[in-house]
PDB file with SEQRES, HELIX, SHEET and CRYST1 records, atoms N, CA, C and O in Angstrom:
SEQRES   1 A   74  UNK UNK UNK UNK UNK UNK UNK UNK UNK UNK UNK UNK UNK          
SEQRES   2 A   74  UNK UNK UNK UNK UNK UNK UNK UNK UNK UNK UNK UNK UNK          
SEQRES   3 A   74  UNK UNK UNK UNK UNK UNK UNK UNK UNK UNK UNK UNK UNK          
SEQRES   4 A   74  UNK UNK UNK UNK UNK UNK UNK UNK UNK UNK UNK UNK UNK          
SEQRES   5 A   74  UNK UNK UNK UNK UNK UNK UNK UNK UNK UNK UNK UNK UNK          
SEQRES   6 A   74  UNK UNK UNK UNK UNK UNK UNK UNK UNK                          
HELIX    1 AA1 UNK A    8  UNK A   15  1                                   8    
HELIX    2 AA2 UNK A   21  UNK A   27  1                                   7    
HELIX    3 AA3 UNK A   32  UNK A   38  1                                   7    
HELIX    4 AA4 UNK A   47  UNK A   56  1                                  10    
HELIX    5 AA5 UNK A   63  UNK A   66  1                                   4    
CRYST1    1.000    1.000    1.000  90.00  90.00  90.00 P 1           1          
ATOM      1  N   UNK A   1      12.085   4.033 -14.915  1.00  0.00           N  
ATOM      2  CA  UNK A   1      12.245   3.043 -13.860  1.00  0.00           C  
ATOM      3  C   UNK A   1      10.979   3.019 -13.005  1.00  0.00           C  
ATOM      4  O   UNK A   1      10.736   4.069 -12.409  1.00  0.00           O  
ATOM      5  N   UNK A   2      10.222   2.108 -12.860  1.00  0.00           N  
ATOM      6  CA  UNK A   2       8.975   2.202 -12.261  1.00  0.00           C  
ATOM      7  C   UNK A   2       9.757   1.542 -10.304  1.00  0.00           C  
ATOM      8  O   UNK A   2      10.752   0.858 -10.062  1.00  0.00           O  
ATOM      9  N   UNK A   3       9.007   1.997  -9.616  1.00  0.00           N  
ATOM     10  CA  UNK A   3       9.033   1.145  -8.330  1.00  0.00           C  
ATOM     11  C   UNK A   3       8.287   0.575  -7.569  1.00  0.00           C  
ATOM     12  O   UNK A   3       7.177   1.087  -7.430  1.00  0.00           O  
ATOM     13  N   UNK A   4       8.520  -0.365  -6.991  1.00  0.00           N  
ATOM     14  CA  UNK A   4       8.017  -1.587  -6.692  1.00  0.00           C  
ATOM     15  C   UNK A   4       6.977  -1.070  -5.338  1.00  0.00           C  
ATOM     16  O   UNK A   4       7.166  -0.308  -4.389  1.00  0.00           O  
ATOM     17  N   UNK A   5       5.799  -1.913  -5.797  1.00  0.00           N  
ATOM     18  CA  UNK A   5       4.610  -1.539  -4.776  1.00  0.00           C  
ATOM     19  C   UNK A   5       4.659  -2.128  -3.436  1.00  0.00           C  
ATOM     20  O   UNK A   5       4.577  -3.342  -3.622  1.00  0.00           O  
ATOM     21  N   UNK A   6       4.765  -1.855  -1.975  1.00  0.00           N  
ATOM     22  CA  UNK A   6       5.095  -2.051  -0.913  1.00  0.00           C  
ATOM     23  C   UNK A   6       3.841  -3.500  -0.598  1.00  0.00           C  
ATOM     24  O   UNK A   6       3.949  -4.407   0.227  1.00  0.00           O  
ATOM     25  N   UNK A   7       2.956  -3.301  -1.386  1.00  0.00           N  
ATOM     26  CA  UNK A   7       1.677  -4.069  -0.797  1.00  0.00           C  
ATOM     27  C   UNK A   7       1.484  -5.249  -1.535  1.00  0.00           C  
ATOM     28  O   UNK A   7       0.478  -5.460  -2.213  1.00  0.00           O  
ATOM     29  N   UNK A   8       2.535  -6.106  -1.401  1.00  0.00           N  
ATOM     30  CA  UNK A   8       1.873  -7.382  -2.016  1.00  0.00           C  
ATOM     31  C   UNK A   8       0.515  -7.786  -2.504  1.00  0.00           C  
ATOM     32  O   UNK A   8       0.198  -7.886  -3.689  1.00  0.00           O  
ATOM     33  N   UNK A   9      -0.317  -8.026  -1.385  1.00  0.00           N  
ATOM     34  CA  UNK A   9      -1.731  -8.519  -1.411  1.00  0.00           C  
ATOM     35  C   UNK A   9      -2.322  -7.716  -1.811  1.00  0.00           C  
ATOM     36  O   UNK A   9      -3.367  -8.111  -2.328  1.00  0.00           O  
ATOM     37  N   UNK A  10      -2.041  -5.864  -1.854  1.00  0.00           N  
ATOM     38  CA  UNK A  10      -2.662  -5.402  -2.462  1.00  0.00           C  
ATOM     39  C   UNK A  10      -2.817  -5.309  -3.979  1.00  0.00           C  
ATOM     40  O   UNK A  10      -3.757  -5.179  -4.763  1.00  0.00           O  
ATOM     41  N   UNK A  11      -1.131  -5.466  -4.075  1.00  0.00           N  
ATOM     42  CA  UNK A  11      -1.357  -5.430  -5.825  1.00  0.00           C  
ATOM     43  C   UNK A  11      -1.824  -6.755  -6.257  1.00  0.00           C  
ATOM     44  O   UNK A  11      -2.119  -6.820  -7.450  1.00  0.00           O  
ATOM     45  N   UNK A  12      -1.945  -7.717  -5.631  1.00  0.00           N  
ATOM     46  CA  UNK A  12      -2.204  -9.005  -6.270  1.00  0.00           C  
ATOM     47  C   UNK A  12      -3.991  -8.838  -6.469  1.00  0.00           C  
ATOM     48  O   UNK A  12      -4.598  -9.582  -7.239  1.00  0.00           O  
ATOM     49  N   UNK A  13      -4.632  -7.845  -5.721  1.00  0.00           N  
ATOM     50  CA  UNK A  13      -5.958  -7.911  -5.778  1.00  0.00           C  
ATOM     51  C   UNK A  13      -6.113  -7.078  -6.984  1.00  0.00           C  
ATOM     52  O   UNK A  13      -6.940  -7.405  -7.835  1.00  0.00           O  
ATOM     53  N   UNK A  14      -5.341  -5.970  -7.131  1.00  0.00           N  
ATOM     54  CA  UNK A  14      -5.718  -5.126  -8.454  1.00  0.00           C  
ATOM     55  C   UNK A  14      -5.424  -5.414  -9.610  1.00  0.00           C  
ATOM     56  O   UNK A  14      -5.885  -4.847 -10.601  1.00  0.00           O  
ATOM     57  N   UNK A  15      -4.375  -6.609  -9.615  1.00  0.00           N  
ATOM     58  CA  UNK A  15      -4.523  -7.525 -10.534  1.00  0.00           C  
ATOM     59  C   UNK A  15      -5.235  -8.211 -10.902  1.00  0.00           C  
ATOM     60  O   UNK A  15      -5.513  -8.051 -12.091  1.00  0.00           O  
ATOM     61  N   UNK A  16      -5.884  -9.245 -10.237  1.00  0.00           N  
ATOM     62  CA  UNK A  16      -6.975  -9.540 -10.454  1.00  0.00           C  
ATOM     63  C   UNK A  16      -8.186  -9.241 -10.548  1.00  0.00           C  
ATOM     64  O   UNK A  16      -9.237  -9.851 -10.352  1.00  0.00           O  
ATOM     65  N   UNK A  17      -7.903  -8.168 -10.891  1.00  0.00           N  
ATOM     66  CA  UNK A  17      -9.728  -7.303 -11.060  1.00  0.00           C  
ATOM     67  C   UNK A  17      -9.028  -6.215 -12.133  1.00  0.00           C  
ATOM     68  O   UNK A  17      -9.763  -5.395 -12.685  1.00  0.00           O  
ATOM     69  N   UNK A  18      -7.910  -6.226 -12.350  1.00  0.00           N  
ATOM     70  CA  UNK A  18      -7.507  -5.849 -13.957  1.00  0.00           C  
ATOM     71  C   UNK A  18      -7.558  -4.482 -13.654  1.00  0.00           C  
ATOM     72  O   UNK A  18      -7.759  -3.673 -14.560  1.00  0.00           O  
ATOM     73  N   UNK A  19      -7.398  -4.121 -12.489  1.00  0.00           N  
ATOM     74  CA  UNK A  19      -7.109  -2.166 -12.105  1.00  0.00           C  
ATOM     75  C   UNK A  19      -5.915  -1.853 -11.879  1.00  0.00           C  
ATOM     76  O   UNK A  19      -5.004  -2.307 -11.186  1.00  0.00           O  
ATOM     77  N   UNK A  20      -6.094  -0.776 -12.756  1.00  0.00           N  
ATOM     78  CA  UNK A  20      -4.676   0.318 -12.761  1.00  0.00           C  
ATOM     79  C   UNK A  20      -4.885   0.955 -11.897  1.00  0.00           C  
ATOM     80  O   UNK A  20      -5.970   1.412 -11.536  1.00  0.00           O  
ATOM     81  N   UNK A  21      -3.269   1.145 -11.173  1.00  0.00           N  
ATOM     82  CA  UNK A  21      -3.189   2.463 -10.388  1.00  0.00           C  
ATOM     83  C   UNK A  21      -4.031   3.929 -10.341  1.00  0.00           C  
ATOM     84  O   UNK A  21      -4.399   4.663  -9.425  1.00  0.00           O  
ATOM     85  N   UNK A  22      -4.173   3.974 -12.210  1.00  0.00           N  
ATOM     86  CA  UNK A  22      -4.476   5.167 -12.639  1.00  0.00           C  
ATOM     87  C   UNK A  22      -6.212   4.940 -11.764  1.00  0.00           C  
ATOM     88  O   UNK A  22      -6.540   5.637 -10.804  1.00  0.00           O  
ATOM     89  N   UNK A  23      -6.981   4.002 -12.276  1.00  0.00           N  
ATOM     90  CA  UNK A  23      -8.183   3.401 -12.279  1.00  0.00           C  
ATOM     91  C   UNK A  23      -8.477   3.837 -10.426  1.00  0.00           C  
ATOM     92  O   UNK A  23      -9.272   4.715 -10.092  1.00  0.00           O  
ATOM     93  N   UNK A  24      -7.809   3.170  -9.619  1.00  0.00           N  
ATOM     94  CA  UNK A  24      -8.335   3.278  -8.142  1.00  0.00           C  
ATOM     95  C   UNK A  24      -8.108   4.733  -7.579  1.00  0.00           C  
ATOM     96  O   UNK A  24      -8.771   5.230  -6.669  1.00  0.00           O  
ATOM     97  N   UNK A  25      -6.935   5.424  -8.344  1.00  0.00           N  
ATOM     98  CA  UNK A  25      -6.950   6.971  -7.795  1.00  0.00           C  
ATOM     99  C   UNK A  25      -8.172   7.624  -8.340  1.00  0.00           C  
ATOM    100  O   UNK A  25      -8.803   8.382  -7.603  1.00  0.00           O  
ATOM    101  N   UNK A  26      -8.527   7.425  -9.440  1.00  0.00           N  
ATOM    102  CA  UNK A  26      -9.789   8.055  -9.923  1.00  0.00           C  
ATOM    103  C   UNK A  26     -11.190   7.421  -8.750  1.00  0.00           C  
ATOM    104  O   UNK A  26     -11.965   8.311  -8.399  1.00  0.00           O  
ATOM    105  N   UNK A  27     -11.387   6.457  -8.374  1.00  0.00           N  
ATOM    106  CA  UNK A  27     -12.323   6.127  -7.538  1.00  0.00           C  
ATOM    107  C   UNK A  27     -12.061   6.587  -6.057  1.00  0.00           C  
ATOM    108  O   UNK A  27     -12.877   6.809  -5.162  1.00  0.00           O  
ATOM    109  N   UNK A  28     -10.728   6.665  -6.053  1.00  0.00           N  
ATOM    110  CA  UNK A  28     -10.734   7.506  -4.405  1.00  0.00           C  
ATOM    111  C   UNK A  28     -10.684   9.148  -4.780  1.00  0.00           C  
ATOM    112  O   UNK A  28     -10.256   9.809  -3.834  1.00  0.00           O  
ATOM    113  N   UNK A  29     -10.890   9.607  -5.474  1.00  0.00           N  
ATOM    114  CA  UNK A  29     -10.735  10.590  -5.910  1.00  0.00           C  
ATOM    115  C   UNK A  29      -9.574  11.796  -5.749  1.00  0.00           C  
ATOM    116  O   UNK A  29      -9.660  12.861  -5.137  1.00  0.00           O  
ATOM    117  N   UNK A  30      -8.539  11.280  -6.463  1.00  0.00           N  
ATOM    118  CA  UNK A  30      -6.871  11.694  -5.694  1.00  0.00           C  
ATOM    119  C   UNK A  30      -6.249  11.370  -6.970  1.00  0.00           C  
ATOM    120  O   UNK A  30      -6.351  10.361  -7.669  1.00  0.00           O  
ATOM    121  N   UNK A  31      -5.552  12.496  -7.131  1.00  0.00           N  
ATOM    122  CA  UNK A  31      -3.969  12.043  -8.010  1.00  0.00           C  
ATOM    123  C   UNK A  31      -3.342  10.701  -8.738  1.00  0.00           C  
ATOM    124  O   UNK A  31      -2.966   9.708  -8.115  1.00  0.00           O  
ATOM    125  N   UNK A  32      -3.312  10.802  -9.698  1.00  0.00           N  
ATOM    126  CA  UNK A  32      -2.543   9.038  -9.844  1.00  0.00           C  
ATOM    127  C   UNK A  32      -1.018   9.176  -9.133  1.00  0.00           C  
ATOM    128  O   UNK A  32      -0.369   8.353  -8.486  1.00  0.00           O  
ATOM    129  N   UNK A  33      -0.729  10.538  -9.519  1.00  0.00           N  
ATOM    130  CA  UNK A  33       0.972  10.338  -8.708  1.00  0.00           C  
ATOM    131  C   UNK A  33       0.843  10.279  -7.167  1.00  0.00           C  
ATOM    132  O   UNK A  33       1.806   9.816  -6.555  1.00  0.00           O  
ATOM    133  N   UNK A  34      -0.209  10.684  -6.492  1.00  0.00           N  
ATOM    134  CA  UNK A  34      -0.362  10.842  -5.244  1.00  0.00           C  
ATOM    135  C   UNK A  34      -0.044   9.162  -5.057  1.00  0.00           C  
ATOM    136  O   UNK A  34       1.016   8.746  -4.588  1.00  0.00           O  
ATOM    137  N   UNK A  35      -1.589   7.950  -5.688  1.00  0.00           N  
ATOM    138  CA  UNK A  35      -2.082   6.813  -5.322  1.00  0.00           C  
ATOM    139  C   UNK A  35      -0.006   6.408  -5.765  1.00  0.00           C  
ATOM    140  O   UNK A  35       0.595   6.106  -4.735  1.00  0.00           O  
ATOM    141  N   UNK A  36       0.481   6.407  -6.457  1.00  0.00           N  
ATOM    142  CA  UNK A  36       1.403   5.898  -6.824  1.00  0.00           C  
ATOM    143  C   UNK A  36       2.658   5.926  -5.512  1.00  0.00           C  
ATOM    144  O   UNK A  36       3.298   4.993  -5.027  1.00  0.00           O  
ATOM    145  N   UNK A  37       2.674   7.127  -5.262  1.00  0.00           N  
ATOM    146  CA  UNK A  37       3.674   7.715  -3.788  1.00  0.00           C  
ATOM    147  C   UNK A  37       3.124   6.795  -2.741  1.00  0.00           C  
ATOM    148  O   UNK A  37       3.999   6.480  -1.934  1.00  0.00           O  
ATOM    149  N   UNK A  38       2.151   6.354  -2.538  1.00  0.00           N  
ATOM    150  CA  UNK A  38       1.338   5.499  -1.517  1.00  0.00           C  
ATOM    151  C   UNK A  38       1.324   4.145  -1.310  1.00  0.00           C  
ATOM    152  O   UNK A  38       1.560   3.440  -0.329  1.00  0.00           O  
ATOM    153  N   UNK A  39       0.955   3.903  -2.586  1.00  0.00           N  
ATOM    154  CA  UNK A  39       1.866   2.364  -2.901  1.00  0.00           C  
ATOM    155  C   UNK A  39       2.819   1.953  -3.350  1.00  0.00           C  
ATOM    156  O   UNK A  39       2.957   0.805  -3.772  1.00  0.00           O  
ATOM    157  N   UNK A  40       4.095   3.279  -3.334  1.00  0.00           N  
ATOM    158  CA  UNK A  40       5.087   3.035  -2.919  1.00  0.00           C  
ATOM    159  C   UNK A  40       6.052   2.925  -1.777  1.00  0.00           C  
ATOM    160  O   UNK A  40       7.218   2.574  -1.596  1.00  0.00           O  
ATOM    161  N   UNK A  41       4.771   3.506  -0.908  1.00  0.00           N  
ATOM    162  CA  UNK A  41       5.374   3.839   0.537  1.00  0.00           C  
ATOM    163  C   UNK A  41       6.415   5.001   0.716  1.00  0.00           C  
ATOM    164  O   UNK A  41       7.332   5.003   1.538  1.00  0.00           O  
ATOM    165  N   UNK A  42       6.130   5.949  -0.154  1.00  0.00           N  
ATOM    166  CA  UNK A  42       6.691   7.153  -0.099  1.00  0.00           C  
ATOM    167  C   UNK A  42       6.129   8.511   0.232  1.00  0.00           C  
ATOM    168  O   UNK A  42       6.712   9.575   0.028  1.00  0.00           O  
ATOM    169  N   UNK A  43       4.679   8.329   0.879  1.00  0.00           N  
ATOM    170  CA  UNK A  43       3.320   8.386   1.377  1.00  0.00           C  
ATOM    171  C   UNK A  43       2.542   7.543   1.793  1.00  0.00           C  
ATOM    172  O   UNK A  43       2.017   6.616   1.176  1.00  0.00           O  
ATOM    173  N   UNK A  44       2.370   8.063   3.656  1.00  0.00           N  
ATOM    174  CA  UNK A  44       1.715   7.021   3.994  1.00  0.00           C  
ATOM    175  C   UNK A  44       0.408   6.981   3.792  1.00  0.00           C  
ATOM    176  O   UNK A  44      -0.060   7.999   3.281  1.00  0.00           O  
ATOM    177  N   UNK A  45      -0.516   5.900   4.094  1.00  0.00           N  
ATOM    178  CA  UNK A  45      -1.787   5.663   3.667  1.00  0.00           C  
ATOM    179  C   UNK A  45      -2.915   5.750   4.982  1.00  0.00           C  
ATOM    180  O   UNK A  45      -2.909   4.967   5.932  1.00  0.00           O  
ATOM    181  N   UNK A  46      -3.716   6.703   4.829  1.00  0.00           N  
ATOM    182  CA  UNK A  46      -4.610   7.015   6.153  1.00  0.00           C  
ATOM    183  C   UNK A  46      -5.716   5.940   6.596  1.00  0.00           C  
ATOM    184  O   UNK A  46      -6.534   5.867   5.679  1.00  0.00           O  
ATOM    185  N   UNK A  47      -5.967   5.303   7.374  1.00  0.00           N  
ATOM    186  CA  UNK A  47      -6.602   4.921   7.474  1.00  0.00           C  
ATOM    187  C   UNK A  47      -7.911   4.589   6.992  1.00  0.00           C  
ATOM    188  O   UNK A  47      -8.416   3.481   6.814  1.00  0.00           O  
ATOM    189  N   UNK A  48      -8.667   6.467   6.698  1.00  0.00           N  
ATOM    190  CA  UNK A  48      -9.842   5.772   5.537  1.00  0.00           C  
ATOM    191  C   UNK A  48      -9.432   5.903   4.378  1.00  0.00           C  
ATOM    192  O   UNK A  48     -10.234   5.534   3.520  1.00  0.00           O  
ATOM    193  N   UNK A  49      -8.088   6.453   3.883  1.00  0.00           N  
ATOM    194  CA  UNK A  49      -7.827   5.813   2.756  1.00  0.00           C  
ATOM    195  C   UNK A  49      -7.675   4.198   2.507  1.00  0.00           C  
ATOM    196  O   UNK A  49      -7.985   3.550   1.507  1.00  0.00           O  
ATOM    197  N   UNK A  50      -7.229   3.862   3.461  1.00  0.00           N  
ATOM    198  CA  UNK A  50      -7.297   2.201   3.128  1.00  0.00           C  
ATOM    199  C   UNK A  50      -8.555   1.482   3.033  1.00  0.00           C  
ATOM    200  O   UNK A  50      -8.767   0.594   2.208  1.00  0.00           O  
ATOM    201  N   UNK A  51      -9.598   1.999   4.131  1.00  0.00           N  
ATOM    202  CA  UNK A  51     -10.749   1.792   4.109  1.00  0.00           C  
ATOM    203  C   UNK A  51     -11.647   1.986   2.872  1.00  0.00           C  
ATOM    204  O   UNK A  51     -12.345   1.018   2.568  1.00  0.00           O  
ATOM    205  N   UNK A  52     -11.711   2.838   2.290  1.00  0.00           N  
ATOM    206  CA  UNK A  52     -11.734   3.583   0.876  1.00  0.00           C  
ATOM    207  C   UNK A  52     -11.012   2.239  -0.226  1.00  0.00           C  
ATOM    208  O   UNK A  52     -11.622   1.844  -1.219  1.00  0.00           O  
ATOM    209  N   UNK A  53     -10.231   1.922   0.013  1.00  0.00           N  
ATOM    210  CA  UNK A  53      -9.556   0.900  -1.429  1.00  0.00           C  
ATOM    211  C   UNK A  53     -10.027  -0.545  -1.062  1.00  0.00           C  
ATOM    212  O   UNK A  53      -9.988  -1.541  -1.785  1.00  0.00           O  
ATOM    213  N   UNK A  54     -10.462  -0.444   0.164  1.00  0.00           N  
ATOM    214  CA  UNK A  54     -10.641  -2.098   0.651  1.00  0.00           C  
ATOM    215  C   UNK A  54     -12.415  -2.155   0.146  1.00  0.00           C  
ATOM    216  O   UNK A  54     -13.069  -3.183  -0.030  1.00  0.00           O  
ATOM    217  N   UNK A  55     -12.927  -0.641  -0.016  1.00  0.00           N  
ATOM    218  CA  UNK A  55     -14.397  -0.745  -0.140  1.00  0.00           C  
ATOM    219  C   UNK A  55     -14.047  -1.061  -2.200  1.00  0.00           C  
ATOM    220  O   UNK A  55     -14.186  -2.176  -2.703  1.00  0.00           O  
ATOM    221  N   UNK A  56     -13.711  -0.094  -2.823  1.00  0.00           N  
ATOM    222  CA  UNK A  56     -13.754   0.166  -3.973  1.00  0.00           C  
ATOM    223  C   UNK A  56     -13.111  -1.550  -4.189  1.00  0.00           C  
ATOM    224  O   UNK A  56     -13.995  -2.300  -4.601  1.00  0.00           O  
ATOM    225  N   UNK A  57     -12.299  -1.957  -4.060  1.00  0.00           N  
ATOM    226  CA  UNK A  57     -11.749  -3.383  -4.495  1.00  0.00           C  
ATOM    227  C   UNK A  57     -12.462  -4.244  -4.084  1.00  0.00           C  
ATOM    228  O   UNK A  57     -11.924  -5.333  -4.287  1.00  0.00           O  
ATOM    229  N   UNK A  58     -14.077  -4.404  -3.265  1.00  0.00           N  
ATOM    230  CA  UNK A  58     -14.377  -5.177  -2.944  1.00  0.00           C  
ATOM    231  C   UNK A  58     -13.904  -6.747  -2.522  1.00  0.00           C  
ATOM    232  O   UNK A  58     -14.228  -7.785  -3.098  1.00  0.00           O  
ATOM    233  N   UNK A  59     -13.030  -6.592  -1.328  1.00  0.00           N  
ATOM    234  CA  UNK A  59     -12.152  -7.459  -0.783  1.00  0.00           C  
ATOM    235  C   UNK A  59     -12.674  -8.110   0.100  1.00  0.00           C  
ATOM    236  O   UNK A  59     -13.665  -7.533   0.550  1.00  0.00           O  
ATOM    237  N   UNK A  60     -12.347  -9.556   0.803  1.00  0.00           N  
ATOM    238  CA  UNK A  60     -13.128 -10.100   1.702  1.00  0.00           C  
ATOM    239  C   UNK A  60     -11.510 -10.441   2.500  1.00  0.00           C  
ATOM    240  O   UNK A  60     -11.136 -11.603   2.656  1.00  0.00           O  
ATOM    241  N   UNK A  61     -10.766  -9.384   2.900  1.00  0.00           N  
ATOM    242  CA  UNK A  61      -9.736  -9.716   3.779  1.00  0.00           C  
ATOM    243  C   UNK A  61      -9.597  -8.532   4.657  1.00  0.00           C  
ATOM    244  O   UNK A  61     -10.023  -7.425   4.328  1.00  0.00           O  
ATOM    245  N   UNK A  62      -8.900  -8.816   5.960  1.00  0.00           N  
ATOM    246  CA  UNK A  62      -8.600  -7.606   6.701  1.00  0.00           C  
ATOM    247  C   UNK A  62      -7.823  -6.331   6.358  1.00  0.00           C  
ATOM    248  O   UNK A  62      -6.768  -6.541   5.760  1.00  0.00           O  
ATOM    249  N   UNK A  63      -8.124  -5.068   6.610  1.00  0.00           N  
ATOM    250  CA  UNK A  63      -6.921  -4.356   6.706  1.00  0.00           C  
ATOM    251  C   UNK A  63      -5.512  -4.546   6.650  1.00  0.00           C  
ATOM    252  O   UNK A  63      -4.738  -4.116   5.795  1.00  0.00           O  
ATOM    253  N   UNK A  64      -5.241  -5.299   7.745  1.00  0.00           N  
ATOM    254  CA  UNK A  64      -4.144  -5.936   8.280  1.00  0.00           C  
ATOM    255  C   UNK A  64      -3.237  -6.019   7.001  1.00  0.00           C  
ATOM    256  O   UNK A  64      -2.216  -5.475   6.582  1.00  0.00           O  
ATOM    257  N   UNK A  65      -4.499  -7.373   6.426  1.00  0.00           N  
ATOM    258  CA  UNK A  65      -4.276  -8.562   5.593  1.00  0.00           C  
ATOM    259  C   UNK A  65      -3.879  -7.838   4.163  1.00  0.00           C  
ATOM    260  O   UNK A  65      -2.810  -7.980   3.569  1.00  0.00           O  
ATOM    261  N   UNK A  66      -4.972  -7.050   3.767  1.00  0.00           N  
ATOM    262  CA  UNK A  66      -4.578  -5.824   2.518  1.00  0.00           C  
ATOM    263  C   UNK A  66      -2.973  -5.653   2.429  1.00  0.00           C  
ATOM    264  O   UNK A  66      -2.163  -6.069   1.601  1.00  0.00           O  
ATOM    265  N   UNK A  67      -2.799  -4.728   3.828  1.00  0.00           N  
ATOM    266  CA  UNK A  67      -1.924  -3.851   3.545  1.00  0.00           C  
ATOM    267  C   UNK A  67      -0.647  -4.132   4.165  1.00  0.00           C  
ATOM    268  O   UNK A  67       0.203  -3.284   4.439  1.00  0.00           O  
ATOM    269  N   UNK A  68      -0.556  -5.544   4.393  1.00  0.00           N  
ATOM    270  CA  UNK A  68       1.043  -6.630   4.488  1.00  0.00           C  
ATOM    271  C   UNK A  68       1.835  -5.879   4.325  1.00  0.00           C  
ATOM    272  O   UNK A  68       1.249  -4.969   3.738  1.00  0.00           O  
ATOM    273  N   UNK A  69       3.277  -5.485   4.499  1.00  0.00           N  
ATOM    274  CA  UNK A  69       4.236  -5.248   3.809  1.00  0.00           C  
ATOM    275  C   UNK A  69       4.870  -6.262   3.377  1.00  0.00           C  
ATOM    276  O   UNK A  69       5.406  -6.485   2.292  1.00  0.00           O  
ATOM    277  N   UNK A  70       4.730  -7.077   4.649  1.00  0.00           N  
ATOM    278  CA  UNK A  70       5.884  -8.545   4.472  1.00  0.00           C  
ATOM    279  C   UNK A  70       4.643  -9.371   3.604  1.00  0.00           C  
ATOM    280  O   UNK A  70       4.822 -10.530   3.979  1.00  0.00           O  
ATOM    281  N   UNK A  71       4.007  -9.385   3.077  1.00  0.00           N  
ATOM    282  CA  UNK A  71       2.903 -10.857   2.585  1.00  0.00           C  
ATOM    283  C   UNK A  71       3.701 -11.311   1.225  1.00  0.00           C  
ATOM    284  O   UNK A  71       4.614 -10.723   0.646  1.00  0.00           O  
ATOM    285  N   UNK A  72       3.098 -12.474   0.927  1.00  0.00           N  
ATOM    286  CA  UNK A  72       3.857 -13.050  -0.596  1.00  0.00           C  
ATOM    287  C   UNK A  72       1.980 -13.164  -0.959  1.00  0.00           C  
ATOM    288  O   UNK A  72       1.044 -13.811  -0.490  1.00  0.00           O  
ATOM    289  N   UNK A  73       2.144 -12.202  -1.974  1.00  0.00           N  
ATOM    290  CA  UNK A  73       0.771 -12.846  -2.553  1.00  0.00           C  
ATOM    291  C   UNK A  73       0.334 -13.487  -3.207  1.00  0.00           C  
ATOM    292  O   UNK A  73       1.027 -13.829  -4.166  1.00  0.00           O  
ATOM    293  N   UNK A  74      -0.855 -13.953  -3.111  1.00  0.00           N  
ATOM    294  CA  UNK A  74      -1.259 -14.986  -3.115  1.00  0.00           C  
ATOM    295  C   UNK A  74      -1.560 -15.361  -5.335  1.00  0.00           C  
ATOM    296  O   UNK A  74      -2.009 -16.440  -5.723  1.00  0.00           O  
TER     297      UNK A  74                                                      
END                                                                             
């Protein structure tokens, strides 16, 4: 049973740039089960960790905007 990622906009970006979970824990340099607990919201996400995924995903949106809970992405 997989569970559902808290971050809309976020997963819609790692979709479109064709990255796995597995893929961005290796660039933040952390656990895939860790990155997984995180974007499940079963672990929260530190600040420069977000900073950290907003750099590696090369994103042109806010923090904020990333890490929606409520967003419908796009």
């Amino acid at each position: 049973m997989t569970t559902k990622m808290i971050y809309p906009n976020l997963g819609a970006e790692l979709a479109r740039r064709q990255m796995t979970q597995e893929k961005l824990a290796e660039l933040l340099h952390i656990d895939s089960s860790t990155i997984s607990l995180k974007l499940t919201g079963k672990r929260g996400i530190t600040l420069n960790e977000a900073r950290e995924i907003k750099i590696a995903l090369g994103v042109n949106m806010s923090l904020d905007e990333l890490f929606d809970t409520n967003a419908i992405a796009n």
